[in-house]
XYZ file of C-alpha atoms in Angstrom:
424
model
C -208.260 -120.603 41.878
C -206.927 -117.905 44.148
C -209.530 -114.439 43.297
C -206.291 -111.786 42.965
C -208.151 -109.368 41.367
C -210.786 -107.275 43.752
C -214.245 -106.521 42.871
C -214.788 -102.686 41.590
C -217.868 -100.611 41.483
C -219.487 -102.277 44.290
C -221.994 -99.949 46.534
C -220.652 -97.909 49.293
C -222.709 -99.084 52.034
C -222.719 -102.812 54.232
C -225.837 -105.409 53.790
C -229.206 -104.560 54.755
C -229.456 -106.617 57.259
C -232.553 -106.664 59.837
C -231.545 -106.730 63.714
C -231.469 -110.200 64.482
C -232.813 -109.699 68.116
C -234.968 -106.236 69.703
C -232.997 -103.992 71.579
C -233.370 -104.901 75.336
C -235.886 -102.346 76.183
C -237.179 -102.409 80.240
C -240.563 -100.691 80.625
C -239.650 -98.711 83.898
C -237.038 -96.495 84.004
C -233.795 -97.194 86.281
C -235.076 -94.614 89.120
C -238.570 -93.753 90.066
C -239.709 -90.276 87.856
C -241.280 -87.731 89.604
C -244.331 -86.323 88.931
C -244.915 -81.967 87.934
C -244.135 -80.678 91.499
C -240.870 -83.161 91.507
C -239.548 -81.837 88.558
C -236.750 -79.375 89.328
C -235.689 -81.108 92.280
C -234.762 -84.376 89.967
C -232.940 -82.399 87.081
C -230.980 -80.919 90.220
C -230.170 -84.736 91.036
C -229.788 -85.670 87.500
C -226.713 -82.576 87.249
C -225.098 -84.050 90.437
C -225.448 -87.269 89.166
C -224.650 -87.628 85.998
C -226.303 -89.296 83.084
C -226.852 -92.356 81.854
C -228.919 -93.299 85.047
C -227.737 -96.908 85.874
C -229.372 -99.279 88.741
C -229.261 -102.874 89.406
C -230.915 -105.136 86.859
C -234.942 -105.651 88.077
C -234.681 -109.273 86.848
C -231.587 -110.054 89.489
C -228.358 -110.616 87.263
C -225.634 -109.230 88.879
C -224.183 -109.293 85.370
C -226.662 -106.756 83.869
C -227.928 -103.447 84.891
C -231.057 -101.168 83.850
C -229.405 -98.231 82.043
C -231.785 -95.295 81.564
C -231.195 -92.042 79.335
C -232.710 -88.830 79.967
C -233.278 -85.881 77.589
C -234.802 -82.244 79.278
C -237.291 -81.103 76.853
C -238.636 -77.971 76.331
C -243.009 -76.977 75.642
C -241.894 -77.063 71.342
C -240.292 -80.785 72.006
C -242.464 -83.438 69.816
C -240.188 -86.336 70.349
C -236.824 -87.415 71.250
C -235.145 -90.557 69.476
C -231.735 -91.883 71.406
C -228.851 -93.446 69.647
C -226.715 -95.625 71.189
C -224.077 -96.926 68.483
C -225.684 -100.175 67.400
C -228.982 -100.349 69.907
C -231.111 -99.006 67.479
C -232.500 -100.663 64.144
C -233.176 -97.947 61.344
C -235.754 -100.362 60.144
C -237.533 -99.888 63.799
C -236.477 -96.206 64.350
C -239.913 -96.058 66.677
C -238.342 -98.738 68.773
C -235.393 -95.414 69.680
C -238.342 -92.939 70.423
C -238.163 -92.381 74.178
C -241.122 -91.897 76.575
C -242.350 -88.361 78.059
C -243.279 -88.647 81.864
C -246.294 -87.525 82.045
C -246.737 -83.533 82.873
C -243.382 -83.375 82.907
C -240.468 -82.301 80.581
C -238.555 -85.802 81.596
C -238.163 -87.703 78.581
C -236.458 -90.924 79.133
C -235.828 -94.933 77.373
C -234.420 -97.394 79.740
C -232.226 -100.836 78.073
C -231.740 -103.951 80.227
C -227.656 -104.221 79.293
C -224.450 -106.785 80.397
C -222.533 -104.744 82.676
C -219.053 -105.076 80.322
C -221.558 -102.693 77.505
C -219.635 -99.413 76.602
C -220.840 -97.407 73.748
C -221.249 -93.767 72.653
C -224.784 -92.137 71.829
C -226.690 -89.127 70.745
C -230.458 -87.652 70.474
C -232.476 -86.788 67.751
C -234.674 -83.804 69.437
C -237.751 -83.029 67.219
C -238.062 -79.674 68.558
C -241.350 -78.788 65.898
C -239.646 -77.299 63.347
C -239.504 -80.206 60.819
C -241.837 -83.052 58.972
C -244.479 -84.239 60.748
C -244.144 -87.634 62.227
C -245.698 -90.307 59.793
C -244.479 -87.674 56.801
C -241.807 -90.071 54.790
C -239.064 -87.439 55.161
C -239.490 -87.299 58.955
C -237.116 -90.409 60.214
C -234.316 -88.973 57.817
C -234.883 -85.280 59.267
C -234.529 -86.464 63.131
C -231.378 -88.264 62.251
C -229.897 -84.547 61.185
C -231.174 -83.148 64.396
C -228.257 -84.554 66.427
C -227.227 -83.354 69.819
C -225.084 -84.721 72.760
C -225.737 -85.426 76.249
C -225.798 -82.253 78.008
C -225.925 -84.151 81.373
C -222.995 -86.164 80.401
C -219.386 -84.489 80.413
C -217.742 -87.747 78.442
C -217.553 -87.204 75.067
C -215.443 -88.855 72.057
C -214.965 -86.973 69.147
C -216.809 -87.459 66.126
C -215.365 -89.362 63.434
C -215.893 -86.298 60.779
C -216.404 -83.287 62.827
C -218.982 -81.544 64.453
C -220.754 -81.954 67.981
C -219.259 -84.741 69.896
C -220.419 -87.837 70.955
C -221.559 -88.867 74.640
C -219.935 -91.829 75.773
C -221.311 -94.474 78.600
C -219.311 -97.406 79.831
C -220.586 -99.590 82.711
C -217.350 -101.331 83.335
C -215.702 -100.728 86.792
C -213.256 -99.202 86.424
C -213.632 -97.203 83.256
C -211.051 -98.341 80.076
C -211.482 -94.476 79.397
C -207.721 -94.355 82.001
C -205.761 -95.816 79.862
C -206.392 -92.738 77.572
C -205.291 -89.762 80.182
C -202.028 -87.906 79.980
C -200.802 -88.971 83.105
C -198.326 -86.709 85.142
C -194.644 -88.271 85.265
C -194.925 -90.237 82.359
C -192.085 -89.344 79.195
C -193.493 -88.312 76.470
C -193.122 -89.077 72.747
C -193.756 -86.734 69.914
C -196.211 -85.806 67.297
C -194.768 -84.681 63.882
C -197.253 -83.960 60.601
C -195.872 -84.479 57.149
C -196.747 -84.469 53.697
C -195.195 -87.815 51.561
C -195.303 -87.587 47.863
C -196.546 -91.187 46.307
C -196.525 -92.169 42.611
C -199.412 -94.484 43.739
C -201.949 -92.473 44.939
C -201.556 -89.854 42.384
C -200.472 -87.379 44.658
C -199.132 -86.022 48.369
C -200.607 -87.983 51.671
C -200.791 -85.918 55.000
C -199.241 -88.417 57.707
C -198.378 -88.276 61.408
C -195.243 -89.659 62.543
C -194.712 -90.633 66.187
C -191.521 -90.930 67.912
C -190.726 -92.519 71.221
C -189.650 -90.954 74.273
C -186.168 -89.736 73.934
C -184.827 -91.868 76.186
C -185.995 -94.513 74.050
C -184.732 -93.246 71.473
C -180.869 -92.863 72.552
C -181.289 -96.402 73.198
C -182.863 -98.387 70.095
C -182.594 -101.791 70.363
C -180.745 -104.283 67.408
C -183.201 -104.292 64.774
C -184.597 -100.845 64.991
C -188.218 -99.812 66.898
C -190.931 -101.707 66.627
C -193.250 -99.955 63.805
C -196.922 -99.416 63.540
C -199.148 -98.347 60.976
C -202.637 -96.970 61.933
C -205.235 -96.161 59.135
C -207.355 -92.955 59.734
C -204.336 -91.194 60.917
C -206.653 -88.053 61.026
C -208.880 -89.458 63.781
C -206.464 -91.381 65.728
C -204.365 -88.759 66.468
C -205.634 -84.589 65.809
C -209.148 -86.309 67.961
C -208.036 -89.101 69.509
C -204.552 -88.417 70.808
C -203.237 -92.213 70.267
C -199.699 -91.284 71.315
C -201.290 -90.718 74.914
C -202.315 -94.446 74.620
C -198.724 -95.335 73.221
C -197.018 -92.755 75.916
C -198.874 -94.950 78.972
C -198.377 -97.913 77.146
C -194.486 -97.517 77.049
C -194.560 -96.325 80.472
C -196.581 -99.931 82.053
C -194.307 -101.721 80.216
C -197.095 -103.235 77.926
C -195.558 -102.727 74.945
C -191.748 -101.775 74.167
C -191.064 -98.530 72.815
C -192.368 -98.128 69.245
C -192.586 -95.650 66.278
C -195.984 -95.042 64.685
C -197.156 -93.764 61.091
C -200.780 -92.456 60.726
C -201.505 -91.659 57.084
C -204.779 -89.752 56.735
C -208.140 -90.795 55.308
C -208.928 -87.687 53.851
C -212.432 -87.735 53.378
C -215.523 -90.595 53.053
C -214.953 -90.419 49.487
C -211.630 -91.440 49.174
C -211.795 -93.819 52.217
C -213.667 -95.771 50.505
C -211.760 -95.668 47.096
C -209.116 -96.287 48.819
C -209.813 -98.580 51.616
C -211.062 -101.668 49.767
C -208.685 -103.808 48.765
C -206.625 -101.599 46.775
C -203.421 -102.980 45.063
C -201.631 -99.424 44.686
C -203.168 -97.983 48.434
C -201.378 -101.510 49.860
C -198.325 -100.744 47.046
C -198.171 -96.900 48.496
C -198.059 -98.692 52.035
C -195.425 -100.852 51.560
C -193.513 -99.946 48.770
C -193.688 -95.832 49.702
C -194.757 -95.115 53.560
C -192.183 -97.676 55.097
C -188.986 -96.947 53.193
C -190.269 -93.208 54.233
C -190.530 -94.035 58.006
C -187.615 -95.549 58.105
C -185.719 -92.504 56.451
C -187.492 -90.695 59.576
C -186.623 -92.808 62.333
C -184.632 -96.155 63.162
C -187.631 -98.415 62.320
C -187.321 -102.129 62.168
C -187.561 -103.895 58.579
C -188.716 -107.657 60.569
C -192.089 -107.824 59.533
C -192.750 -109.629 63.039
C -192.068 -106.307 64.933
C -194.590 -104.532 62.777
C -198.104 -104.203 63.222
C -200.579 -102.831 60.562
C -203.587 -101.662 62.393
C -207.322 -100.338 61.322
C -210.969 -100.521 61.641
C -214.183 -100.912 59.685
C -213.193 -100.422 56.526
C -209.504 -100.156 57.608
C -209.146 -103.366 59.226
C -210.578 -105.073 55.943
C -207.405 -102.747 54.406
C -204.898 -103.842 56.983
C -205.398 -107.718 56.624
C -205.337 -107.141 52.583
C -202.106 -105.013 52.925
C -200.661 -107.764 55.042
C -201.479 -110.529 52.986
C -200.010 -108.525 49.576
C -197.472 -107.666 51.401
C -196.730 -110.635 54.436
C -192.472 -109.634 53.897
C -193.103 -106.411 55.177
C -195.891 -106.708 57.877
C -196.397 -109.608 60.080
C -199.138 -108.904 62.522
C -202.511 -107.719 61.713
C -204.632 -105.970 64.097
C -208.301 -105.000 63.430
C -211.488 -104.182 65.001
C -214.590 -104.594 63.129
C -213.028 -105.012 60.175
C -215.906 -104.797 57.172
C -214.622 -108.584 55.602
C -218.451 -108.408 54.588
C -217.651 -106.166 51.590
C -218.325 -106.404 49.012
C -221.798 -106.020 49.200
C -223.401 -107.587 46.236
C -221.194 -109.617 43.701
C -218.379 -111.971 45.046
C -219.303 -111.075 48.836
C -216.483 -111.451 51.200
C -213.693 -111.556 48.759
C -211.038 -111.394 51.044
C -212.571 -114.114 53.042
C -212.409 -116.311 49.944
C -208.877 -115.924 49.162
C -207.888 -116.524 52.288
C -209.555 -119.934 51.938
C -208.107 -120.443 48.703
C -204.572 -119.213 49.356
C -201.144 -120.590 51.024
C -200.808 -120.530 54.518
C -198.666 -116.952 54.729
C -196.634 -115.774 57.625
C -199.291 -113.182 59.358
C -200.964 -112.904 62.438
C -204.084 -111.825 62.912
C -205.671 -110.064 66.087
C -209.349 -109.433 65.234
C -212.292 -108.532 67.722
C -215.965 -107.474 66.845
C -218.874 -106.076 68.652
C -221.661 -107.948 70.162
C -224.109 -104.785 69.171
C -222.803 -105.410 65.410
C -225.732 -107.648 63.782
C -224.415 -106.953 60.169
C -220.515 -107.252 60.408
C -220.862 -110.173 63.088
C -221.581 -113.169 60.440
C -218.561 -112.697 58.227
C -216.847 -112.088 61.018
C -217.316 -115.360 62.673
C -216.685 -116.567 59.177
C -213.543 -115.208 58.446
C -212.495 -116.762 61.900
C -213.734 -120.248 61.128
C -211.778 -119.823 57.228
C -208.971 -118.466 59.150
C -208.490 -121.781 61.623
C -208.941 -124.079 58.350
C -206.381 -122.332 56.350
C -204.186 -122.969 59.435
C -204.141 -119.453 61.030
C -203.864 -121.774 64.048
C -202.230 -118.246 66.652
C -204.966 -116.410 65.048
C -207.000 -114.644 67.904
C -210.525 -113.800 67.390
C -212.532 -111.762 70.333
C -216.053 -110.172 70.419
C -216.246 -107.174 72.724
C -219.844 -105.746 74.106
C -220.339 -102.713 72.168
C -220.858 -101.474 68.486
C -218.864 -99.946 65.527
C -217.358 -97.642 67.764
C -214.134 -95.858 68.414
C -215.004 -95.873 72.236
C -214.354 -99.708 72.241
C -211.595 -99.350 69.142
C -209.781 -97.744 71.326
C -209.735 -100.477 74.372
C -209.291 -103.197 71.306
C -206.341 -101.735 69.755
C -204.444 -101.345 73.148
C -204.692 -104.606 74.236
C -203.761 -105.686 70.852
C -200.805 -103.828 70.548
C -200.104 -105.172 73.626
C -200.556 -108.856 72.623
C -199.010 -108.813 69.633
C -195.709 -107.186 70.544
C -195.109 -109.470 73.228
C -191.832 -109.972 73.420
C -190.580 -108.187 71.054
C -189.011 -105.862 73.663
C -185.228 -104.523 73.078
């Protein structure tokens, strides 16, 4: 029997699941430390350089490289935890504690890592005004006490405000170009609205994107291709994904699309709304599209449109697609949380997928290598996908963690691969 009815009350957080494996910790540090009299001539380094330190791997791999970070302390500094997204186990926080040099304010934790690893991180600096260590309060208080790389000018926004994240990726070149406003290229346009919906209860803030207007004088039979990305409010106000779709338009990766980006609001209604929701997928389909294409000459084919989101919103997109499968045809999503629920009927969506019809969607899904607790229903959800006969499914795991920094690679080589010819 197909489970059509979603579970409700279940616990807003993902398994408590131990890391599988330690994080990849190397002993010495990717470039000899100096000792007191060194001191300000290697910070002076450091600032040319640039941090993360990275050096060749001391085992030999060419395929892996000693990555060291580096926090400055100051004589009140009682310890410094780093936080790269997923290299750190909160039931280990210790194993995160970096090491002072000796006599020195160098504080530094080096990770043996595959040179594809991109990631963003931050530091908890203890700077002796909170709970001593060993006090039970103390790993909760260092995790407030968050602060960015000041040797490191990338950053990514932070998913709810605040400081921003440092960002490190040892791939050559960086995916970060893909990203930059590039001179020359045509532009689309941004436009924020407000849509009333009978589902939710009330008004949605949502960003529209439009093409180029060249693009635009010139839509093809059919209408534009559409997308819809979840956590609108990210994606584009601190993310700027019509710079992605701009350059992505202009290398002829994908044909010139429209976009709608409905926002999350806040953590709370995320995740009221982003699990499984008959009347969030109804105010999708039966409310945002009809809107869209009252906005713009959208297409109706529900193989030209794409339904896109992460975590919590990719479990939301392929849920939305499989309610709905006449109005969007391609699902794309990066670590999608098909784990939930936690506790009672666990992976429900997985389990009526394996219990449902064969439906007209495709499904793009990638996971990181760094994500121990999404990874196993994730490489479940592929192997129920290929037995319900999902047979263009296409499953990837990227080297990183639950991160927009690697979302952001994901979804553009996703768009790209699912609108494959579906150029004008």
């Amino acid at each position: 029997m197909i489970p059509t009815a979603p579970p409700e009350g279940a616990p807003h957080h993902p398994p408590r699941l131990p890391r599988p494996h330690p994080v990849p910790r190397l002993a010495e540090p990717a470039v000899p430390l100096p000792g007191p009299a060194g001191v300000e001539e290697f910070w002076a380094g450091v600032r040319r350089r640039g941090t993360p330190l990275i050096a060749p791997d001391p085992q030999g791999s060419p395929a892996h490289r000693a990555v060291t970070f580096l926090w400055r302390g100051t004589p009140a500094t009682r310890a410094v935890q780093v936080l790269p997204n997923k290299l750190a186990d909160p039931r280990s926080p210790e194993d995160n504690l970096m090491t002072r040099a000796p006599g020195t304010d160098i504080w530094h934790w080096t990770v043996r890592l595959r040179c594809d690893w991109r990631g963003t991180y931050d530091f908890g600096v203890d700077g002796g005004d909170g709970p001593a260590p060993g006090d039970p309060d103390y790993w909760p208080w260092l995790r407030t006490r968050r602060r960015h790389d000041p040797h490191n000018p990338a950053t990514l926004p932070r998913r709810w405000g605040g400081e921003p994240l440092s960002r490190a990726e040892l791939t050559t070149p960086p995916a970060e170009f893909r990203w930059r406003r590039r001179a020359g290229v045509p532009h689309g346009t941004v436009t924020e609205h407000t849509v009333p919906s009978r589902h939710l209860g009330t008004a949605r803030r949502v960003w529209l994107y439009a093409p180029p207007a060249t693009a635009l004088r010139a839509v093809p039979p059919g209408g534009l291709p559409l997308l819809v990305l979840l956590d609108g409010d990210h994606w584009q106000p601190r993310l700027d994904v019509a710079g992605l779709l701009d350059n992505l338009v202009a290398d002829g990766r994908i044909p010139p699309l429209a976009a709608v980006l409905p926002d999350a609001v806040d953590a709370g209604t995320r995740w009221r709304e982003l699990t499984c929701r008959p009347w969030f997928a109804a105010f999708l389909t039966d409310e945002l599209l009809p809107w869209a294409a009252r906005m713009l000459p959208v297409t109706d084919d529900p193989s030209r449109t794409v339904i896109a989101g992460q975590s919590l919103g990719g479990l939301t997109a392929a849920y939305t697609a499989l309610e709905a499968p006449h109005r969007f045809g391609n699902v794309l999503a990066q670590s999608g949380s098909f784990w939930w629920p936690e506790g009672p009927s666990p992976e429900w969506l997985t389990s009526r997928i394996a219990d449902g019809p064969r439906l007209p969607v495709r499904f793009r899904l990638s996971f990181g290598l760094q994500e121990w607790v999404a990874l196993p229903a994730a490489r479940r959800l592929r192997d129920t996908l290929a037995a319900a006969g999902y047979t263009d499914a296409v499953y990837r795991e990227f080297n990183g963690g639950h991160d927009y920094l690697c979302w952001r690679t994901e979804l553009a080589d996703g768009l790209a691969a699912l609108l494959a010819g579906t150029h004008g």
